[in-house]
Amino acid sequence: MNLAIDYHRTASTTASVGTVSADATRPRRGEVYDLLFGSEAAAADNPFLYVLQRCTAPGTSTAVVPQPLDPADAATEMDAGENHTVEPTYTAAAILLEIPLNQRATYRWIATEGGRLIFPATASNGIGIATPTSSAVAVTVQAHVNER
Amino acid sequence: MRSPTGYATIVEPDRPTIERDTTTCGHCQRVIFVKPGTACTVYLIVDRPTLTWREAMGAFCRVCMRPVCLPCHDHGRCTPWEKMLEASEARERFLQQAGIRG
C-alpha cells in the first residue's frame, strides 16, 4: 500500500526532522519512492543540507500516522515520527541521499521501480531524515512510502 | 541517461530549475546524481564544507553489473543490497523463532 508521511520541525543541526521505520513487533518492508524537501519559513538565504540515513532504532519523536493514498487500504504497520528529542540510532556511513539546498529552494526526488530506497522487514529498522547543516527555521519533508 | 532509476528537480526563485537524473548504488542504495550527458560515468558529489557540487569519476561493479557509489567502490567487495536485506530479515526471523524478539 502507498502512504504519505508529512514531517515538520524547526530545523536543527542535532535533532532529526523525522523517521520512517518498520514496526517493532510486526515489521514489513518499506520503499521510499517520492521525497519533497522545502521550508515554509519567511523567504531568506540560508544553506541547508538534508541527509537521509539508515537507522536501526527510531529514537524518541512525535508520532506521525502515515496516510494511505487509497482510503480503502487497511491501517499500516509502518511507524513514523517527527520532531525528534532523542536521535535515531543511525547506521554509520549508511547515507542514502544527501542534498544541499538554499532555504528558498524546493527539492523533489522521484524513484523509478528499480531505484526505490528499501528498508528491511526488521524490527525498528528504517530511514531517518536529518539536517546536519541548517538554520533554525521551519522545514517540511513529504515522503511517499510503499509498504509491502 | 538511458535508464535512470530516479529523477530530481530543484526549484528556486530567480534561478533556473535544475533537473537531474539519478542512479542508485547497487550495493548500499545511495542515490547518486549523474552529470547530464555522461551516461553515468561522471557523478556529482556534495562537498560538505562548502555545500557545493563537485564532479567525480563514476564507478561500476563488474560483479553485479551495476553503478556503485564511491564509498562502496573504495570498499572493494560486491555485496548487493538485496543480499543485505535478506541477511537482516533472516536475522530477524531467527530472533523471533528463538523467542528473543516479538
Short mmCIF file of C-alpha atoms in Angstrom, two decimals:
data_model
loop_
_atom_site.label_atom_id
_atom_site.label_comp_id
_atom_site.label_asym_id
_atom_site.label_seq_id
_atom_site.Cartn_x
_atom_site.Cartn_y
_atom_site.Cartn_z
CA MET A 1 0.00 0.00 0.00
CA ASN A 2 1.17 3.54 -0.74
CA LEU A 3 1.40 6.01 2.14
CA ALA A 4 2.09 9.72 2.54
CA ILE A 5 4.09 10.96 5.52
CA ASP A 6 4.34 14.65 6.33
CA TYR A 7 7.18 15.85 8.60
CA HIS A 8 7.52 19.33 10.12
CA ARG A 9 10.02 20.79 12.55
CA THR A 10 12.22 23.78 13.26
CA ALA A 11 15.41 22.60 11.63
CA SER A 12 18.19 21.63 13.98
CA THR A 13 21.75 20.52 13.39
CA THR A 14 21.48 17.98 16.21
CA ALA A 15 17.86 16.73 16.08
CA SER A 16 16.34 14.86 13.16
CA VAL A 17 13.35 16.01 11.13
CA GLY A 18 11.73 12.58 11.14
CA THR A 19 11.95 8.84 10.63
CA VAL A 20 10.01 6.09 8.95
CA SER A 21 10.62 2.57 10.19
CA ALA A 22 9.31 -0.96 10.26
CA ASP A 23 7.08 -1.79 13.19
CA ALA A 24 8.85 -3.25 16.23
CA THR A 25 6.57 -6.31 16.52
CA ARG A 26 5.08 -6.73 13.02
CA PRO A 27 7.79 -5.45 10.66
CA ARG A 28 7.13 -5.07 6.93
CA ARG A 29 9.42 -3.94 4.14
CA GLY A 30 9.09 -0.32 3.14
CA GLU A 31 10.11 1.53 -0.01
CA VAL A 32 10.58 5.30 -0.19
CA TYR A 33 9.76 6.37 -3.76
CA ASP A 34 8.99 10.09 -3.61
CA LEU A 35 10.56 12.84 -1.46
CA LEU A 36 9.89 16.56 -1.22
CA PHE A 37 12.05 18.92 0.85
CA GLY A 38 11.36 22.60 1.49
CA SER A 39 10.96 25.36 4.02
CA GLU A 40 7.74 27.20 4.80
CA ALA A 41 9.56 29.94 6.76
CA ALA A 42 9.70 33.55 5.51
CA ALA A 43 11.97 33.72 2.47
CA ALA A 44 15.65 34.06 3.38
CA ASP A 45 19.01 32.86 2.15
CA ASN A 46 20.14 30.06 4.44
CA PRO A 47 22.10 26.97 3.49
CA PHE A 48 20.62 23.57 4.29
CA LEU A 49 21.96 20.06 3.95
CA TYR A 50 19.33 17.33 4.00
CA VAL A 51 20.57 13.80 4.70
CA LEU A 52 18.69 10.50 4.53
CA GLN A 53 20.40 7.80 6.54
CA ARG A 54 19.55 4.25 7.56
CA CYS A 55 18.69 3.70 11.21
CA THR A 56 18.18 0.64 13.40
CA ALA A 57 16.07 2.36 16.08
CA PRO A 58 13.77 5.33 15.55
CA GLY A 59 14.62 7.27 18.73
CA THR A 60 12.01 9.38 20.54
CA SER A 61 9.71 11.58 18.50
CA THR A 62 6.16 12.79 18.00
CA ALA A 63 4.21 10.06 16.20
CA VAL A 64 3.04 10.74 12.66
CA VAL A 65 0.38 8.47 11.20
CA PRO A 66 1.25 7.51 7.62
CA GLN A 67 -1.81 8.29 5.49
CA PRO A 68 -2.88 5.69 2.91
CA LEU A 69 -3.15 7.23 -0.56
CA ASP A 70 -6.05 4.86 -1.20
CA PRO A 71 -8.58 5.35 1.62
CA ALA A 72 -9.76 1.76 1.12
CA ASP A 73 -6.41 0.39 2.29
CA ALA A 74 -6.12 -1.21 5.71
CA ALA A 75 -4.22 0.50 8.53
CA THR A 76 -0.47 0.41 8.08
CA GLU A 77 2.03 -1.32 10.35
CA MET A 78 4.70 1.23 9.48
CA ASP A 79 5.86 3.69 12.16
CA ALA A 80 6.77 7.32 11.54
CA GLY A 81 7.80 10.17 13.80
CA GLU A 82 8.81 13.82 13.61
CA ASN A 83 10.37 16.45 15.85
CA HIS A 84 12.89 14.11 17.47
CA THR A 85 14.00 14.67 21.05
CA VAL A 86 16.17 11.54 21.16
CA GLU A 87 18.02 10.84 17.97
CA PRO A 88 17.51 7.65 15.94
CA THR A 89 20.33 5.10 16.03
CA TYR A 90 21.87 5.88 12.68
CA THR A 91 23.96 3.29 10.85
CA ALA A 92 27.38 4.82 10.33
CA ALA A 93 28.04 5.93 6.74
CA ALA A 94 24.73 4.44 5.51
CA ILE A 95 23.72 7.68 3.84
CA LEU A 96 21.12 7.19 1.13
CA LEU A 97 20.65 10.75 -0.05
CA GLU A 98 22.48 13.99 0.55
CA ILE A 99 21.24 17.24 -0.93
CA PRO A 100 22.40 20.82 -0.26
CA LEU A 101 19.67 23.41 -0.73
CA ASN A 102 19.06 27.08 -0.24
CA GLN A 103 16.14 27.77 2.09
CA ARG A 104 14.25 29.31 -0.85
CA ALA A 105 14.57 26.12 -2.89
CA THR A 106 12.22 23.17 -3.07
CA TYR A 107 13.57 19.77 -3.96
CA ARG A 108 11.75 16.73 -5.25
CA TRP A 109 13.17 13.29 -5.94
CA ILE A 110 11.19 10.50 -7.54
CA ALA A 111 12.40 6.93 -7.88
CA THR A 112 11.55 4.51 -10.65
CA GLU A 113 10.65 0.92 -9.83
CA GLY A 114 14.27 -0.25 -9.51
CA GLY A 115 15.57 2.77 -7.62
CA ARG A 116 13.38 2.92 -4.53
CA LEU A 117 15.05 3.22 -1.12
CA ILE A 118 14.13 0.00 0.63
CA PHE A 119 14.36 -0.76 4.33
CA PRO A 120 14.11 -4.34 5.58
CA ALA A 121 11.26 -6.05 7.42
CA THR A 122 13.40 -5.94 10.55
CA ALA A 123 12.06 -4.51 13.82
CA SER A 124 12.56 -0.74 14.08
CA ASN A 125 14.83 -0.56 11.04
CA GLY A 126 14.15 2.36 8.76
CA ILE A 127 15.32 5.66 7.38
CA GLY A 128 15.86 8.96 9.18
CA ILE A 129 15.92 12.47 7.75
CA ALA A 130 18.38 14.94 9.29
CA THR A 131 19.58 18.48 8.66
CA PRO A 132 23.20 18.45 9.94
CA THR A 133 23.75 21.91 8.42
CA SER A 134 20.82 24.26 8.84
CA SER A 135 19.40 27.43 10.28
CA ALA A 136 16.68 27.24 12.92
CA VAL A 137 13.73 27.78 10.62
CA ALA A 138 10.70 25.63 9.89
CA VAL A 139 11.20 22.86 7.34
CA THR A 140 8.83 20.36 5.77
CA VAL A 141 9.57 16.98 4.29
CA GLN A 142 6.95 14.94 2.48
CA ALA A 143 7.72 11.27 1.90
CA HIS A 144 5.72 8.75 -0.07
CA VAL A 145 6.38 5.22 1.04
CA ASN A 146 5.17 1.84 -0.15
CA GLU A 147 4.56 -0.84 2.47
CA ARG A 148 4.80 -4.40 1.20
CA MET B 1 20.88 8.87 -19.19
CA ARG B 2 19.37 5.80 -20.85
CA SER B 3 17.76 4.11 -17.83
CA PRO B 4 17.87 6.31 -14.74
CA THR B 5 16.46 4.95 -11.51
CA GLY B 6 15.40 8.34 -10.24
CA TYR B 7 14.80 11.93 -11.16
CA ALA B 8 15.49 15.04 -9.08
CA THR B 9 14.17 18.57 -9.50
CA ILE B 10 15.26 21.69 -7.61
CA VAL B 11 13.03 24.74 -7.99
CA GLU B 12 14.37 28.04 -6.69
CA PRO B 13 13.11 31.60 -7.26
CA ASP B 14 15.22 33.73 -9.64
CA ARG B 15 17.29 30.73 -10.66
CA PRO B 16 16.88 28.19 -13.44
CA THR B 17 15.18 24.96 -12.43
CA ILE B 18 17.71 22.16 -12.03
CA GLU B 19 16.71 18.71 -13.25
CA ARG B 20 18.99 15.71 -12.85
CA ASP B 21 18.83 12.01 -13.50
CA THR B 22 19.89 9.89 -10.56
CA THR B 23 21.01 6.33 -10.26
CA THR B 24 21.10 4.10 -7.20
CA CYS B 25 24.18 2.37 -5.80
CA GLY B 26 23.86 -1.35 -6.37
CA HIS B 27 25.49 -2.07 -3.01
CA CYS B 28 24.07 0.43 -0.50
CA GLN B 29 21.20 2.09 -2.40
CA ARG B 30 22.67 5.56 -2.08
CA VAL B 31 21.15 7.99 -4.55
CA ILE B 32 23.85 9.19 -6.95
CA PHE B 33 23.46 12.36 -9.01
CA VAL B 34 24.73 11.93 -12.52
CA LYS B 35 26.20 14.64 -14.73
CA PRO B 36 23.93 15.07 -17.75
CA GLY B 37 25.18 13.53 -20.98
CA THR B 38 27.88 11.38 -19.38
CA ALA B 39 25.99 8.06 -19.33
CA CYS B 40 26.65 7.58 -15.62
CA THR B 41 30.44 7.92 -15.95
CA VAL B 42 30.62 11.23 -14.06
CA TYR B 43 28.98 11.63 -10.67
CA LEU B 44 28.04 14.87 -8.93
CA ILE B 45 29.13 14.71 -5.31
CA VAL B 46 28.17 17.08 -2.49
CA ASP B 47 31.18 18.84 -0.99
CA ARG B 48 30.06 19.15 2.64
CA PRO B 49 32.24 22.05 3.85
CA THR B 50 31.12 24.35 1.04
CA LEU B 51 27.74 22.70 0.28
CA THR B 52 28.54 22.77 -3.42
CA TRP B 53 28.64 20.11 -6.12
CA ARG B 54 31.86 18.69 -7.48
CA GLU B 55 32.40 16.21 -10.28
CA ALA B 56 33.93 12.81 -9.68
CA MET B 57 34.62 9.83 -11.91
CA GLY B 58 31.80 7.27 -11.73
CA ALA B 59 32.21 3.68 -10.58
CA PHE B 60 30.75 0.41 -11.83
CA CYS B 61 30.77 -3.04 -10.22
CA ARG B 62 31.55 -5.75 -12.76
CA VAL B 63 30.35 -8.49 -10.41
CA CYS B 64 26.73 -7.33 -10.06
CA MET B 65 26.96 -5.13 -13.17
CA ARG B 66 25.54 -2.01 -11.53
CA PRO B 67 26.77 1.51 -10.87
CA VAL B 68 28.07 1.90 -7.31
CA CYS B 69 28.79 4.92 -5.13
CA LEU B 70 32.35 5.96 -4.41
CA PRO B 71 32.49 4.73 -0.76
CA CYS B 72 31.27 1.28 -1.90
CA HIS B 73 33.79 1.38 -4.74
CA ASP B 74 36.54 2.10 -2.22
CA HIS B 75 35.28 -0.81 -0.10
CA GLY B 76 36.12 -3.10 -2.99
CA ARG B 77 33.74 -6.01 -2.34
CA CYS B 78 30.43 -6.81 -4.05
CA THR B 79 27.55 -7.16 -1.61
CA PRO B 80 24.32 -6.31 -3.43
CA TRP B 81 21.72 -4.55 -1.28
CA GLU B 82 19.24 -7.40 -1.85
CA LYS B 83 21.69 -9.71 -0.09
CA MET B 84 21.98 -7.30 2.85
CA LEU B 85 18.18 -7.05 3.14
CA GLU B 86 17.86 -10.84 3.13
CA ALA B 87 20.56 -11.17 5.79
CA SER B 88 18.84 -8.57 8.00
CA GLU B 89 15.43 -10.23 7.62
CA ALA B 90 16.85 -13.71 8.17
CA ARG B 91 18.39 -12.49 11.44
CA GLU B 92 15.01 -11.03 12.43
CA ARG B 93 13.24 -14.34 11.71
CA PHE B 94 15.85 -16.20 13.75
CA LEU B 95 15.40 -13.84 16.72
CA GLN B 96 11.61 -14.25 16.56
CA GLN B 97 11.83 -18.04 16.34
CA ALA B 98 14.25 -18.09 19.26
CA GLY B 99 11.77 -16.04 21.28
CA ILE B 100 14.25 -13.21 21.73
CA ARG B 101 12.09 -10.71 19.84
CA GLY B 102 8.38 -10.24 19.20
#
